[in-house]
PDB file of N, CA, C and O in Angstrom:
ATOM      1  N   MET A   1      -5.445  12.585  29.748  1.00 48.00           N
ATOM      2  CA  MET A   1      -5.937  10.963  29.544  1.00 48.00           C
ATOM      3  C   MET A   1      -6.138  11.476  27.551  1.00 48.00           C
ATOM      4  O   MET A   1      -5.688  10.837  26.688  1.00 48.00           O
ATOM      5  N   ARG A   2      -6.104  13.192  26.866  1.00 52.00           N
ATOM      6  CA  ARG A   2      -6.424  13.374  25.843  1.00 52.00           C
ATOM      7  C   ARG A   2      -5.092  13.245  25.155  1.00 52.00           C
ATOM      8  O   ARG A   2      -4.903  12.737  23.772  1.00 52.00           O
ATOM      9  N   SER A   3      -4.046  13.774  25.689  1.00 55.00           N
ATOM     10  CA  SER A   3      -3.051  13.602  25.217  1.00 55.00           C
ATOM     11  C   SER A   3      -2.045  12.573  25.019  1.00 55.00           C
ATOM     12  O   SER A   3      -1.825  12.121  23.834  1.00 55.00           O
ATOM     13  N   ILE A   4      -2.573  11.239  26.363  1.00 53.00           N
ATOM     14  CA  ILE A   4      -2.026  10.045  25.449  1.00 53.00           C
ATOM     15  C   ILE A   4      -2.468   9.791  24.283  1.00 53.00           C
ATOM     16  O   ILE A   4      -2.243   8.667  24.201  1.00 53.00           O
ATOM     17  N   MET A   5      -3.869   9.707  24.654  1.00 49.00           N
ATOM     18  CA  MET A   5      -5.074   9.601  23.196  1.00 49.00           C
ATOM     19  C   MET A   5      -4.462   9.689  22.191  1.00 49.00           C
ATOM     20  O   MET A   5      -4.176   9.220  21.037  1.00 49.00           O
ATOM     21  N   GLY A   6      -4.065  11.338  21.946  1.00 54.00           N
ATOM     22  CA  GLY A   6      -3.335  11.878  21.033  1.00 54.00           C
ATOM     23  C   GLY A   6      -2.331  11.357  20.391  1.00 54.00           C
ATOM     24  O   GLY A   6      -1.442  10.882  19.213  1.00 54.00           O
ATOM     25  N   ARG A   7      -1.049  11.239  21.019  1.00 56.00           N
ATOM     26  CA  ARG A   7      -0.195  10.383  21.033  1.00 56.00           C
ATOM     27  C   ARG A   7      -0.115   8.950  20.128  1.00 56.00           C
ATOM     28  O   ARG A   7       0.607   8.682  19.254  1.00 56.00           O
ATOM     29  N   MET A   8      -1.011   8.422  20.622  1.00 51.00           N
ATOM     30  CA  MET A   8      -1.660   6.864  20.632  1.00 51.00           C
ATOM     31  C   MET A   8      -1.431   7.431  18.803  1.00 51.00           C
ATOM     32  O   MET A   8      -1.552   6.314  18.393  1.00 51.00           O
ATOM     33  N   PHE A   9      -2.597   7.968  18.624  1.00 53.00           N
ATOM     34  CA  PHE A   9      -3.282   8.103  16.930  1.00 53.00           C
ATOM     35  C   PHE A   9      -2.223   7.988  16.627  1.00 53.00           C
ATOM     36  O   PHE A   9      -2.246   7.802  15.025  1.00 53.00           O
ATOM     37  N   ARG A  10      -1.480   9.473  16.813  1.00 60.00           N
ATOM     38  CA  ARG A  10      -0.126   9.826  15.739  1.00 60.00           C
ATOM     39  C   ARG A  10       0.700   8.188  15.392  1.00 60.00           C
ATOM     40  O   ARG A  10       1.458   8.521  14.394  1.00 60.00           O
ATOM     41  N   ARG A  11       0.615   7.576  16.541  1.00 61.00           N
ATOM     42  CA  ARG A  11       2.006   6.175  16.311  1.00 61.00           C
ATOM     43  C   ARG A  11       1.439   5.619  15.834  1.00 61.00           C
ATOM     44  O   ARG A  11       1.832   4.513  14.923  1.00 61.00           O
ATOM     45  N   ARG A  12      -0.596   5.670  15.609  1.00 65.00           N
ATOM     46  CA  ARG A  12      -1.005   4.156  14.941  1.00 65.00           C
ATOM     47  C   ARG A  12      -0.995   4.689  13.154  1.00 65.00           C
ATOM     48  O   ARG A  12      -0.424   4.107  12.337  1.00 65.00           O
ATOM     49  N   SER A  13      -0.987   6.080  12.879  1.00 68.00           N
ATOM     50  CA  SER A  13      -1.264   6.461  11.358  1.00 68.00           C
ATOM     51  C   SER A  13       0.603   6.511  11.289  1.00 68.00           C
ATOM     52  O   SER A  13       0.769   6.818  10.031  1.00 68.00           O
ATOM     53  N   LEU A  14       1.622   6.528  12.328  1.00 67.00           N
ATOM     54  CA  LEU A  14       3.128   6.973  11.319  1.00 67.00           C
ATOM     55  C   LEU A  14       3.126   5.639  11.052  1.00 67.00           C
ATOM     56  O   LEU A  14       3.540   5.036  10.405  1.00 67.00           O
ATOM     57  N   VAL A  15       2.701   4.172  12.112  1.00 72.00           N
ATOM     58  CA  VAL A  15       2.988   2.941  11.469  1.00 72.00           C
ATOM     59  C   VAL A  15       2.168   3.024  10.046  1.00 72.00           C
ATOM     60  O   VAL A  15       2.624   1.696   9.478  1.00 72.00           O
ATOM     61  N   THR A  16       0.721   3.167  10.095  1.00 75.00           N
ATOM     62  CA  THR A  16       0.249   3.039   8.679  1.00 75.00           C
ATOM     63  C   THR A  16       1.212   3.729   6.876  1.00 75.00           C
ATOM     64  O   THR A  16       1.564   3.363   5.963  1.00 75.00           O
ATOM     65  N   LEU A  17       1.563   4.814   7.752  1.00 71.00           N
ATOM     66  CA  LEU A  17       2.442   5.609   6.751  1.00 71.00           C
ATOM     67  C   LEU A  17       3.368   4.723   6.286  1.00 71.00           C
ATOM     68  O   LEU A  17       4.370   4.980   4.912  1.00 71.00           O
ATOM     69  N   VAL A  18       4.271   3.657   7.489  1.00 74.00           N
ATOM     70  CA  VAL A  18       5.123   3.637   6.633  1.00 74.00           C
ATOM     71  C   VAL A  18       4.710   2.157   6.732  1.00 74.00           C
ATOM     72  O   VAL A  18       5.585   1.138   5.269  1.00 74.00           O
ATOM     73  N   LEU A  19       3.915   1.437   7.041  1.00 80.00           N
ATOM     74  CA  LEU A  19       3.424  -0.306   6.244  1.00 80.00           C
ATOM     75  C   LEU A  19       2.949  -0.333   4.899  1.00 80.00           C
ATOM     76  O   LEU A  19       3.167  -1.318   4.620  1.00 80.00           O
ATOM     77  N   VAL A  20       2.195   0.516   5.146  1.00 80.00           N
ATOM     78  CA  VAL A  20       1.264   0.383   3.508  1.00 80.00           C
ATOM     79  C   VAL A  20       2.713   0.607   2.707  1.00 80.00           C
ATOM     80  O   VAL A  20       2.282  -0.225   1.537  1.00 80.00           O
ATOM     81  N   PRO A  21       3.436   1.778   2.481  1.00 76.00           N
ATOM     82  CA  PRO A  21       4.200   1.986   0.877  1.00 76.00           C
ATOM     83  C   PRO A  21       5.314   0.797   1.194  1.00 76.00           C
ATOM     84  O   PRO A  21       5.569   0.248  -0.082  1.00 76.00           O
ATOM     85  N   LEU A  22       5.772   0.356   2.144  1.00 79.00           N
ATOM     86  CA  LEU A  22       6.367  -0.802   2.533  1.00 79.00           C
ATOM     87  C   LEU A  22       5.756  -2.475   1.825  1.00 79.00           C
ATOM     88  O   LEU A  22       6.559  -2.856   0.988  1.00 79.00           O
ATOM     89  N   ILE A  23       4.185  -2.317   2.211  1.00 85.00           N
ATOM     90  CA  ILE A  23       3.770  -4.091   1.319  1.00 85.00           C
ATOM     91  C   ILE A  23       3.427  -3.422  -0.497  1.00 85.00           C
ATOM     92  O   ILE A  23       3.835  -4.310  -0.696  1.00 85.00           O
ATOM     93  N   VAL A  24       3.273  -2.001  -0.431  1.00 83.00           N
ATOM     94  CA  VAL A  24       2.922  -2.307  -2.112  1.00 83.00           C
ATOM     95  C   VAL A  24       4.508  -1.824  -3.008  1.00 83.00           C
ATOM     96  O   VAL A  24       4.563  -2.253  -3.499  1.00 83.00           O
ATOM     97  N   GLY A  25       5.579  -1.445  -2.137  1.00 79.00           N
ATOM     98  CA  GLY A  25       6.758  -1.725  -2.907  1.00 79.00           C
ATOM     99  C   GLY A  25       6.954  -3.301  -2.911  1.00 79.00           C
ATOM    100  O   GLY A  25       7.388  -3.640  -3.483  1.00 79.00           O
ATOM    101  N   LEU A  26       6.867  -3.931  -1.615  1.00 84.00           N
ATOM    102  CA  LEU A  26       7.314  -5.467  -1.751  1.00 84.00           C
ATOM    103  C   LEU A  26       6.703  -5.843  -2.464  1.00 84.00           C
ATOM    104  O   LEU A  26       7.276  -6.748  -3.235  1.00 84.00           O
ATOM    105  N   ALA A  27       5.328  -6.058  -2.848  1.00 86.00           N
ATOM    106  CA  ALA A  27       4.492  -6.692  -4.203  1.00 86.00           C
ATOM    107  C   ALA A  27       4.687  -6.070  -5.518  1.00 86.00           C
ATOM    108  O   ALA A  27       5.057  -7.060  -6.069  1.00 86.00           O
ATOM    109  N   GLY A  28       5.295  -4.803  -5.732  1.00 83.00           N
ATOM    110  CA  GLY A  28       6.025  -4.626  -6.967  1.00 83.00           C
ATOM    111  C   GLY A  28       7.337  -5.630  -7.219  1.00 83.00           C
ATOM    112  O   GLY A  28       7.275  -5.734  -8.387  1.00 83.00           O
ATOM    113  N   LEU A  29       7.979  -5.190  -5.738  1.00 79.00           N
ATOM    114  CA  LEU A  29       9.682  -6.247  -6.593  1.00 79.00           C
ATOM    115  C   LEU A  29       9.157  -7.906  -6.356  1.00 79.00           C
ATOM    116  O   LEU A  29       9.798  -7.838  -7.234  1.00 79.00           O
ATOM    117  N   VAL A  30       8.244  -7.817  -5.619  1.00 85.00           N
ATOM    118  CA  VAL A  30       7.920  -9.571  -6.127  1.00 85.00           C
ATOM    119  C   VAL A  30       7.720  -9.800  -7.103  1.00 85.00           C
ATOM    120  O   VAL A  30       8.125 -10.691  -7.972  1.00 85.00           O
ATOM    121  N   HIS A  31       6.447  -8.973  -8.429  1.00 86.00           N
ATOM    122  CA  HIS A  31       6.205  -8.956  -9.335  1.00 86.00           C
ATOM    123  C   HIS A  31       7.607  -8.921 -10.153  1.00 86.00           C
ATOM    124  O   HIS A  31       7.100  -9.174 -11.026  1.00 86.00           O
ATOM    125  N   LEU A  32       8.208  -8.282  -9.874  1.00 80.00           N
ATOM    126  CA  LEU A  32       9.096  -7.895 -11.046  1.00 80.00           C
ATOM    127  C   LEU A  32       9.866  -9.121 -11.094  1.00 80.00           C
ATOM    128  O   LEU A  32      10.239  -9.742 -12.184  1.00 80.00           O
ATOM    129  N   VAL A  33      10.572  -9.678 -10.217  1.00 80.00           N
ATOM    130  CA  VAL A  33      11.135 -11.039  -9.619  1.00 80.00           C
ATOM    131  C   VAL A  33      10.859 -12.042 -10.408  1.00 80.00           C
ATOM    132  O   VAL A  33      11.267 -12.884 -10.948  1.00 80.00           O
ATOM    133  N   ARG A  34       9.145 -12.319 -10.572  1.00 87.00           N
ATOM    134  CA  ARG A  34       8.982 -13.750 -11.511  1.00 87.00           C
ATOM    135  C   ARG A  34       8.801 -13.036 -12.660  1.00 87.00           C
ATOM    136  O   ARG A  34       8.374 -14.339 -13.506  1.00 87.00           O
ATOM    137  N   LEU A  35       9.354 -12.217 -13.175  1.00 83.00           N
ATOM    138  CA  LEU A  35       8.962 -11.627 -14.838  1.00 83.00           C
ATOM    139  C   LEU A  35      10.300 -12.742 -15.244  1.00 83.00           C
ATOM    140  O   LEU A  35      11.639 -12.850 -14.606  1.00 83.00           O
ATOM    141  N   PRO A  36      10.284 -13.118 -16.565  1.00 86.00           N
ATOM    142  CA  PRO A  36      11.097 -13.820 -17.413  1.00 86.00           C
ATOM    143  C   PRO A  36      12.168 -12.896 -17.552  1.00 86.00           C
ATOM    144  O   PRO A  36      13.645 -13.416 -16.949  1.00 86.00           O
ATOM    145  N   ARG A  37      12.343 -11.817 -18.136  1.00 85.00           N
ATOM    146  CA  ARG A  37      13.389 -11.109 -18.162  1.00 85.00           C
ATOM    147  C   ARG A  37      13.930 -10.547 -17.016  1.00 85.00           C
ATOM    148  O   ARG A  37      15.117  -9.559 -17.353  1.00 85.00           O
ATOM    149  N   PHE A  38      13.319 -10.286 -16.330  1.00 78.00           N
ATOM    150  CA  PHE A  38      14.387  -9.671 -15.073  1.00 78.00           C
ATOM    151  C   PHE A  38      15.875 -11.025 -14.794  1.00 78.00           C
ATOM    152  O   PHE A  38      16.917 -10.386 -14.111  1.00 78.00           O
ATOM    153  N   ALA A  39      15.770 -12.230 -15.395  1.00 80.00           N
ATOM    154  CA  ALA A  39      17.004 -12.638 -15.560  1.00 80.00           C
ATOM    155  C   ALA A  39      18.322 -12.274 -15.954  1.00 80.00           C
ATOM    156  O   ALA A  39      19.589 -11.999 -15.638  1.00 80.00           O
ATOM    157  N   GLY A  40      17.764 -10.919 -17.198  1.00 85.00           N
ATOM    158  CA  GLY A  40      18.799 -10.235 -17.727  1.00 85.00           C
ATOM    159  C   GLY A  40      19.252  -9.348 -16.769  1.00 85.00           C
ATOM    160  O   GLY A  40      20.812  -8.327 -17.448  1.00 85.00           O
ATOM    161  N   TYR A  41      18.711  -8.863 -15.779  1.00 82.00           N
ATOM    162  CA  TYR A  41      19.576  -7.745 -14.982  1.00 82.00           C
ATOM    163  C   TYR A  41      20.692  -7.765 -14.621  1.00 82.00           C
ATOM    164  O   TYR A  41      20.323  -9.212 -13.641  1.00 82.00           O
ATOM    165  N   ARG A  42      21.868  -6.783 -14.536  1.00 85.00           N
ATOM    166  CA  ARG A  42      22.838  -7.446 -13.542  1.00 85.00           C
ATOM    167  C   ARG A  42      22.366  -7.093 -11.932  1.00 85.00           C
ATOM    168  O   ARG A  42      21.575  -6.125 -11.460  1.00 85.00           O
ATOM    169  N   THR A  43      22.949  -7.953 -11.596  1.00 85.00           N
ATOM    170  CA  THR A  43      22.818  -7.515  -9.344  1.00 85.00           C
ATOM    171  C   THR A  43      22.914  -6.007  -9.165  1.00 85.00           C
ATOM    172  O   THR A  43      21.720  -5.862  -8.680  1.00 85.00           O
ATOM    173  N   VAL A  44      24.380  -5.844  -9.572  1.00 88.00           N
ATOM    174  CA  VAL A  44      24.269  -4.344  -9.228  1.00 88.00           C
ATOM    175  C   VAL A  44      23.377  -3.489 -10.231  1.00 88.00           C
ATOM    176  O   VAL A  44      22.983  -2.466  -8.964  1.00 88.00           O
ATOM    177  N   ASP A  45      22.751  -3.556 -10.995  1.00 83.00           N
ATOM    178  CA  ASP A  45      21.658  -2.459 -11.415  1.00 83.00           C
ATOM    179  C   ASP A  45      20.163  -2.597 -10.109  1.00 83.00           C
ATOM    180  O   ASP A  45      19.856  -1.537 -10.228  1.00 83.00           O
ATOM    181  N   VAL A  46      20.152  -3.623 -10.062  1.00 81.00           N
ATOM    182  CA  VAL A  46      19.094  -4.470  -9.425  1.00 81.00           C
ATOM    183  C   VAL A  46      19.427  -3.588  -7.823  1.00 81.00           C
ATOM    184  O   VAL A  46      18.534  -3.167  -7.620  1.00 81.00           O
ATOM    185  N   VAL A  47      20.368  -3.555  -7.322  1.00 86.00           N
ATOM    186  CA  VAL A  47      20.771  -2.732  -5.983  1.00 86.00           C
ATOM    187  C   VAL A  47      20.678  -1.514  -6.096  1.00 86.00           C
ATOM    188  O   VAL A  47      20.703  -1.321  -5.013  1.00 86.00           O
ATOM    189  N   GLN A  48      20.908  -0.559  -7.072  1.00 89.00           N
ATOM    190  CA  GLN A  48      21.362   0.495  -7.209  1.00 89.00           C
ATOM    191  C   GLN A  48      19.786   0.785  -7.155  1.00 89.00           C
ATOM    192  O   GLN A  48      19.351   1.890  -6.439  1.00 89.00           O
ATOM    193  N   LEU A  49      18.767   0.569  -7.743  1.00 85.00           N
ATOM    194  CA  LEU A  49      17.077   0.528  -8.019  1.00 85.00           C
ATOM    195  C   LEU A  49      16.929   0.784  -6.920  1.00 85.00           C
ATOM    196  O   LEU A  49      16.200   1.380  -6.485  1.00 85.00           O
ATOM    197  N   THR A  50      17.075  -0.396  -6.403  1.00 85.00           N
ATOM    198  CA  THR A  50      16.586  -0.711  -4.820  1.00 85.00           C
ATOM    199  C   THR A  50      16.924   0.948  -3.790  1.00 85.00           C
ATOM    200  O   THR A  50      15.917   0.995  -3.045  1.00 85.00           O
ATOM    201  N   GLY A  51      18.126   0.748  -3.931  1.00 88.00           N
ATOM    202  CA  GLY A  51      18.674   2.076  -2.635  1.00 88.00           C
ATOM    203  C   GLY A  51      18.193   3.132  -3.726  1.00 88.00           C
ATOM    204  O   GLY A  51      17.703   4.051  -1.985  1.00 88.00           O
ATOM    205  N   SER A  52      18.100   3.530  -5.019  1.00 90.00           N
ATOM    206  CA  SER A  52      17.610   4.868  -5.066  1.00 90.00           C
ATOM    207  C   SER A  52      16.501   5.054  -4.963  1.00 90.00           C
ATOM    208  O   SER A  52      15.708   5.571  -4.559  1.00 90.00           O
ATOM    209  N   GLY A  53      15.102   3.469  -4.794  1.00 86.00           N
ATOM    210  CA  GLY A  53      13.672   3.634  -4.235  1.00 86.00           C
ATOM    211  C   GLY A  53      13.627   3.983  -2.908  1.00 86.00           C
ATOM    212  O   GLY A  53      12.306   4.388  -2.377  1.00 86.00           O
ATOM    213  N   ALA A  54      14.849   3.137  -2.554  1.00 87.00           N
ATOM    214  CA  ALA A  54      14.696   3.152  -0.844  1.00 87.00           C
ATOM    215  C   ALA A  54      14.877   4.770  -0.466  1.00 87.00           C
ATOM    216  O   ALA A  54      13.740   5.266   0.741  1.00 87.00           O
ATOM    217  N   SER A  55      15.865   5.257  -0.598  1.00 90.00           N
ATOM    218  CA  SER A  55      15.946   7.043  -0.191  1.00 90.00           C
ATOM    219  C   SER A  55      14.978   7.781  -1.189  1.00 90.00           C
ATOM    220  O   SER A  55      14.200   8.756  -0.415  1.00 90.00           O
ATOM    221  N   LEU A  56      14.194   7.851  -2.289  1.00 87.00           N
ATOM    222  CA  LEU A  56      13.269   8.466  -2.514  1.00 87.00           C
ATOM    223  C   LEU A  56      12.148   8.015  -1.820  1.00 87.00           C
ATOM    224  O   LEU A  56      11.062   9.148  -1.070  1.00 87.00           O
ATOM    225  N   GLY A  57      11.812   6.910  -1.745  1.00 85.00           N
ATOM    226  CA  GLY A  57      10.319   6.532  -0.318  1.00 85.00           C
ATOM    227  C   GLY A  57      10.526   7.144   1.046  1.00 85.00           C
ATOM    228  O   GLY A  57       9.611   7.704   1.487  1.00 85.00           O
ATOM    229  N   ILE A  58      11.677   6.898   1.375  1.00 86.00           N
ATOM    230  CA  ILE A  58      12.149   7.928   2.885  1.00 86.00           C
ATOM    231  C   ILE A  58      12.332   9.034   2.550  1.00 86.00           C
ATOM    232  O   ILE A  58      11.645  10.045   3.051  1.00 86.00           O
ATOM    233  N   ALA A  59      12.825   9.486   1.568  1.00 89.00           N
ATOM    234  CA  ALA A  59      12.566  11.697   1.050  1.00 89.00           C
ATOM    235  C   ALA A  59      11.035  11.539   1.655  1.00 89.00           C
ATOM    236  O   ALA A  59      10.358  12.737   2.002  1.00 89.00           O
ATOM    237  N   LEU A  60      10.059  10.938   0.286  1.00 86.00           N
ATOM    238  CA  LEU A  60       8.676  11.199   0.536  1.00 86.00           C
ATOM    239  C   LEU A  60       7.847  11.325   1.799  1.00 86.00           C
ATOM    240  O   LEU A  60       6.937  11.634   2.232  1.00 86.00           O
ATOM    241  N   MET A  61       8.008   9.470   2.811  1.00 81.00           N
ATOM    242  CA  MET A  61       7.610  10.020   4.110  1.00 81.00           C
ATOM    243  C   MET A  61       8.272  11.588   5.079  1.00 81.00           C
ATOM    244  O   MET A  61       7.084  11.534   5.448  1.00 81.00           O
ATOM    245  N   ALA A  62       9.333  11.681   4.786  1.00 83.00           N
ATOM    246  CA  ALA A  62       9.783  12.401   5.537  1.00 83.00           C
ATOM    247  C   ALA A  62       8.782  13.897   5.125  1.00 83.00           C
ATOM    248  O   ALA A  62       8.713  14.564   6.544  1.00 83.00           O
ATOM    249  N   LEU A  63       8.729  14.167   3.830  1.00 84.00           N
ATOM    250  CA  LEU A  63       8.120  15.247   3.503  1.00 84.00           C
ATOM    251  C   LEU A  63       6.202  15.305   4.433  1.00 84.00           C
ATOM    252  O   LEU A  63       5.985  16.326   4.403  1.00 84.00           O
ATOM    253  N   VAL A  64       5.538  13.771   4.111  1.00 83.00           N
ATOM    254  CA  VAL A  64       4.521  13.859   4.329  1.00 83.00           C
ATOM    255  C   VAL A  64       4.500  14.096   6.095  1.00 83.00           C
ATOM    256  O   VAL A  64       3.182  14.447   6.511  1.00 83.00           O
ATOM    257  N   LEU A  65       5.457  14.011   6.713  1.00 82.00           N
ATOM    258  CA  LEU A  65       5.305  13.721   8.029  1.00 82.00           C
ATOM    259  C   LEU A  65       5.565  15.102   8.039  1.00 82.00           C
ATOM    260  O   LEU A  65       5.090  15.758   9.129  1.00 82.00           O
ATOM    261  N   TYR A  66       6.422  15.905   8.525  1.00 81.00           N
ATOM    262  CA  TYR A  66       6.714  17.113   7.853  1.00 81.00           C
ATOM    263  C   TYR A  66       4.970  18.116   8.095  1.00 81.00           C
ATOM    264  O   TYR A  66       4.912  18.983   8.375  1.00 81.00           O
ATOM    265  N   CYS A  67       4.801  17.449   6.671  1.00 83.00           N
ATOM    266  CA  CYS A  67       3.013  18.429   6.310  1.00 83.00           C
ATOM    267  C   CYS A  67       2.256  18.132   7.487  1.00 83.00           C
ATOM    268  O   CYS A  67       1.317  18.955   7.173  1.00 83.00           O
ATOM    269  N   ARG A  68       1.961  16.417   7.941  1.00 81.00           N
ATOM    270  CA  ARG A  68       1.205  16.575   8.595  1.00 81.00           C
ATOM    271  C   ARG A  68       1.237  16.159  10.334  1.00 81.00           C
ATOM    272  O   ARG A  68       0.261  16.485  10.979  1.00 81.00           O
ATOM    273  N   LEU A  69       2.305  16.786  10.525  1.00 78.00           N
ATOM    274  CA  LEU A  69       2.228  16.384  12.068  1.00 78.00           C
ATOM    275  C   LEU A  69       2.310  18.202  12.561  1.00 78.00           C
ATOM    276  O   LEU A  69       2.443  19.033  11.814  1.00 78.00           O
ATOM    277  N   PRO A  70       1.597  17.904  13.643  1.00 77.00           N
ATOM    278  CA  PRO A  70       1.005  19.042  13.952  1.00 77.00           C
ATOM    279  C   PRO A  70       2.575  20.619  14.374  1.00 77.00           C
ATOM    280  O   PRO A  70       3.488  20.102  14.640  1.00 77.00           O
ATOM    281  N   LYS A  71       2.245  21.927  14.000  1.00 71.00           N
ATOM    282  CA  LYS A  71       3.284  22.916  13.984  1.00 71.00           C
ATOM    283  C   LYS A  71       3.447  23.417  15.616  1.00 71.00           C
ATOM    284  O   LYS A  71       2.303  23.394  15.965  1.00 71.00           O
ATOM    285  N   GLU A  72       4.502  23.559  16.002  1.00 67.00           N
ATOM    286  CA  GLU A  72       4.408  23.828  17.093  1.00 67.00           C
ATOM    287  C   GLU A  72       4.367  25.640  17.367  1.00 67.00           C
ATOM    288  O   GLU A  72       4.475  26.463  16.317  1.00 67.00           O
TER     289      GLU A  72
END
């Protein structure tokens, strides 16, 4: 029973680790899109920045998971 609870706790914390940055990132993107100067950006620049941010976010998440998960 204890191992089942441990796995459920890890899964919930993993979901939290994914959802919180996703919500913060989307809030920042929505704020950027609403600015009047956003129309001056080219689409390719926005796609490149979004891809770079996503890649860096994935790398940071992997680092956090590596540090938080128990070592064998």
